[in-house]
Coordinates of C-alpha atoms in Angstrom, one line a residue:
X1 CA 17.4 80.1 27.5
X2 CA 17.0 76.2 26.5
X3 CA 17.2 73.6 29.3
X4 CA 21.0 72.0 27.9
X5 CA 22.2 75.9 27.2
X6 CA 20.9 76.8 30.7
X7 CA 22.5 73.6 32.3
X8 CA 25.6 74.0 30.3
X9 CA 26.0 77.5 31.3
X10 CA 25.4 76.4 34.8
X11 CA 28.0 74.3 34.6
X12 CA 30.6 76.1 33.4
X13 CA 30.1 78.0 36.0
X14 CA 30.7 75.6 39.1
X15 CA 34.0 74.5 37.1
X16 CA 35.0 79.0 37.4
X17 CA 34.1 78.8 41.3
X18 CA 36.3 75.2 41.4
X19 CA 38.9 76.5 39.8
X20 CA 39.7 79.9 41.4
X21 CA 38.9 77.8 45.4
X22 CA 42.2 76.4 43.9
X23 CA 44.3 78.9 42.5
X24 CA 47.2 80.9 44.2
X25 CA 46.3 83.9 47.1
X26 CA 48.5 85.9 44.6
X27 CA 45.8 85.2 42.0
X28 CA 43.1 86.5 44.3
X29 CA 44.9 89.4 46.0
X30 CA 42.6 91.8 43.0
X31 CA 39.7 91.4 45.9
X32 CA 41.3 92.4 48.2
X33 CA 44.0 95.8 48.5
X34 CA 46.5 93.8 50.3
X35 CA 47.5 91.3 52.9
X36 CA 50.4 92.5 55.3
X37 CA 51.7 89.0 55.8
X38 CA 50.7 88.2 60.3
X39 CA 54.5 86.0 60.5
X40 CA 53.4 85.4 64.2
X41 CA 50.9 82.7 62.2
X42 CA 51.3 79.7 60.6
X43 CA 52.2 79.4 56.9
X44 CA 49.5 78.1 54.7
X45 CA 49.2 77.1 50.3
X46 CA 48.3 80.4 49.8
X47 CA 50.5 82.4 51.5
X48 CA 50.0 83.7 55.8
X49 CA 47.8 85.1 56.9
X50 CA 46.8 88.9 57.0
X51 CA 47.7 91.2 59.7
X52 CA 45.5 93.9 61.1
X53 CA 44.2 96.4 58.4
X54 CA 43.6 98.7 62.0
X55 CA 47.1 97.5 62.3
X56 CA 48.8 98.5 58.2
X57 CA 51.7 101.4 58.9
X58 CA 53.7 102.5 55.8
X59 CA 56.0 100.3 57.4
X60 CA 54.4 98.1 55.9
X61 CA 55.4 98.5 52.7
X62 CA 59.4 99.0 53.1
X63 CA 62.4 97.5 53.3
X64 CA 65.2 98.3 53.7
X65 CA 68.0 95.4 53.9
X66 CA 69.2 95.1 50.3
X67 CA 71.0 97.9 50.8
X68 CA 73.9 96.0 52.5
X69 CA 76.0 93.0 50.7
X70 CA 73.9 90.2 52.6
X71 CA 74.5 87.4 54.4
X72 CA 78.2 86.1 53.3
X73 CA 78.3 82.6 51.9
X74 CA 82.4 82.4 53.1
X75 CA 83.4 78.9 51.2
X76 CA 81.7 81.1 47.5
X77 CA 83.1 84.7 48.4
X78 CA 79.3 85.3 47.1
X79 CA 77.1 87.7 50.1
X80 CA 73.6 87.4 49.8
X81 CA 70.6 89.0 50.8
X82 CA 66.7 88.7 49.8
X83 CA 63.4 90.0 50.2
X84 CA 61.8 87.1 50.4
X85 CA 57.8 86.7 52.6
X86 CA 59.6 85.9 55.4
X87 CA 62.3 89.2 56.0
X88 CA 59.6 92.0 54.3
X89 CA 56.2 91.2 54.5
X90 CA 54.2 93.6 52.8
X91 CA 54.9 90.5 50.3
X92 CA 52.9 88.2 50.7
X93 CA 50.2 87.1 47.9
X94 CA 51.5 89.1 45.9
X95 CA 54.0 86.3 43.8
X96 CA 57.3 88.5 44.0
X97 CA 60.5 88.9 45.4
X98 CA 64.5 90.4 45.4
X99 CA 67.6 89.2 46.1
X100 CA 71.2 91.4 45.6
X101 CA 73.8 89.6 45.2
X102 CA 78.0 90.4 45.6
X103 CA 80.5 88.2 44.1
X104 CA 84.0 88.8 43.9
X105 CA 86.8 87.5 42.0
X106 CA 87.3 84.6 42.5
X107 CA 83.3 84.1 43.5
X108 CA 80.6 82.0 42.5
X109 CA 77.4 80.6 43.6
X110 CA 76.7 77.2 43.0
X111 CA 74.7 74.8 41.5
X112 CA 71.5 75.5 43.2
X113 CA 68.0 76.2 42.2
X114 CA 64.7 78.4 43.2
X115 CA 61.4 74.8 43.5
X116 CA 58.8 77.7 43.9
X117 CA 59.2 80.9 41.4
X118 CA 61.3 82.1 37.7
X119 CA 64.5 84.3 38.7
X120 CA 65.3 87.1 36.3
X121 CA 68.8 88.8 36.9
X122 CA 70.6 91.1 36.4
X123 CA 73.8 92.6 36.5
X124 CA 74.4 96.2 38.3
X125 CA 77.9 95.9 38.4
X126 CA 81.3 93.6 37.1
X127 CA 79.9 91.3 34.7
X128 CA 78.9 87.1 35.7
X129 CA 78.8 83.6 33.8
X130 CA 75.8 82.7 34.8
X131 CA 73.9 79.3 33.1
X132 CA 71.0 77.0 33.6
X133 CA 70.7 72.9 33.6
X134 CA 67.0 72.3 31.3
X135 CA 66.0 69.2 33.6
X136 CA 64.3 67.6 29.9
X137 CA 66.8 68.0 28.1
X138 CA 69.9 67.9 30.2
X139 CA 71.2 71.0 28.2
X140 CA 73.7 73.8 29.8
X141 CA 72.4 77.3 28.9
X142 CA 75.1 79.8 29.8
X143 CA 75.8 83.5 28.5
X144 CA 77.8 85.9 30.8
X145 CA 76.0 88.8 31.5
X146 CA 78.0 92.5 31.6
X147 CA 76.4 95.3 33.3
X148 CA 72.5 96.5 32.3
X149 CA 71.8 92.4 31.4
X150 CA 69.1 90.6 32.4
X151 CA 69.3 86.2 32.3
X152 CA 66.0 84.7 33.3
X153 CA 66.2 81.4 35.1
X154 CA 62.8 78.6 34.4
X155 CA 61.3 78.3 37.5
X156 CA 62.8 75.2 39.1
X157 CA 66.0 74.8 37.1
X158 CA 69.5 74.0 38.6
X159 CA 71.3 77.4 37.7
X160 CA 74.9 79.3 38.5
X161 CA 76.6 81.8 38.4
X162 CA 80.7 82.8 38.5
X163 CA 82.8 86.0 38.5
X164 CA 83.6 86.8 35.0
X165 CA 87.2 89.2 35.0
X166 CA 89.1 90.5 38.6
X167 CA 86.2 93.3 39.4
X168 CA 83.8 92.6 42.1
X169 CA 80.4 92.6 40.3
X170 CA 76.4 93.0 41.6
X171 CA 73.5 91.6 40.6
X172 CA 69.6 92.0 41.7
X173 CA 67.7 89.4 40.8
X174 CA 63.6 89.3 41.4
X175 CA 61.2 86.1 41.3
X176 CA 57.7 85.1 40.1
X177 CA 57.0 84.8 44.4
X178 CA 56.8 85.8 47.2
X179 CA 59.2 82.7 48.9
X180 CA 60.5 81.3 45.5
X181 CA 62.7 78.8 47.8
X182 CA 66.7 78.3 48.4
X183 CA 68.8 74.7 48.0
X184 CA 71.9 74.0 47.0
X185 CA 73.3 71.6 46.2
X186 CA 76.3 71.8 47.6
X187 CA 74.7 72.0 51.0
X188 CA 72.2 69.7 50.3
X189 CA 75.0 66.4 50.2
X190 CA 77.6 67.5 52.5
X191 CA 76.1 70.1 54.8
X192 CA 73.3 67.4 56.8
X193 CA 73.6 63.4 58.8
X194 CA 73.0 61.9 54.8
X195 CA 75.4 58.6 55.5
X196 CA 79.3 59.3 53.3
X197 CA 78.5 56.4 52.1
X198 CA 75.2 56.9 50.8
X199 CA 76.9 60.2 49.4
X200 CA 79.5 58.5 46.9
X201 CA 76.7 55.8 46.2
X202 CA 74.6 58.6 44.7
X203 CA 76.7 60.9 43.3
X204 CA 80.4 58.3 43.5
X205 CA 82.6 61.1 44.8
X206 CA 85.4 59.6 46.6
X207 CA 84.6 58.8 50.1
X208 CA 87.6 60.5 51.0
X209 CA 86.3 63.7 49.4
X210 CA 83.2 63.8 50.5
X211 CA 84.0 63.6 54.5
X212 CA 86.7 66.7 53.6
X213 CA 83.3 68.6 51.5
X214 CA 81.4 67.4 54.7
X215 CA 84.2 69.5 57.4
X216 CA 84.3 72.4 55.5
X217 CA 80.1 72.7 54.7
X218 CA 79.5 71.5 58.1
X219 CA 78.5 67.9 57.9
X220 CA 78.1 64.8 59.3
X221 CA 78.2 61.2 59.3

């Protein structure tokens, strides 16, 4: 091989190795069968360290947490259960997770986002209105979903669901990350110690309304 071609091949190989070194853990998972999260150790940008293989059992690959409605978010009339790496360590490094939502009539999943993953929502029972807001275009995309319908909600985009009709709705969501994260806009504004005058400045909401919402969501300031 000519010297130039050999040098070019070596540069390409170095570039490939360098790119692999910064890929998420899930992209490298093909080099081992699995990596059950050791939750006693600190998480890293690539996921949790692996539990020693000799200590892994069938239970590490099983999770029953979505069999029940999950945590009730009373102001919103929904219950939410999630299977993410911190509750289901078997997901570590696999780039998947799931959540189950139960929404009674009048319920709403308020504006929120998942910074770490795309959501695919599937309606099991009932019907919901589902939508997201494009960050680039500030355009709203909304559909009414019925049992059997799917809708994709791109990573990081603000989105919402609310009940449609007079029956309880049940949805199952999958995510393209073992820990997609969750930030609820109402909680970000009203469930912490962000001062009322600051919330007023950045939202133009009336201060009395802000105080009322802080009381509802347990905020201070």
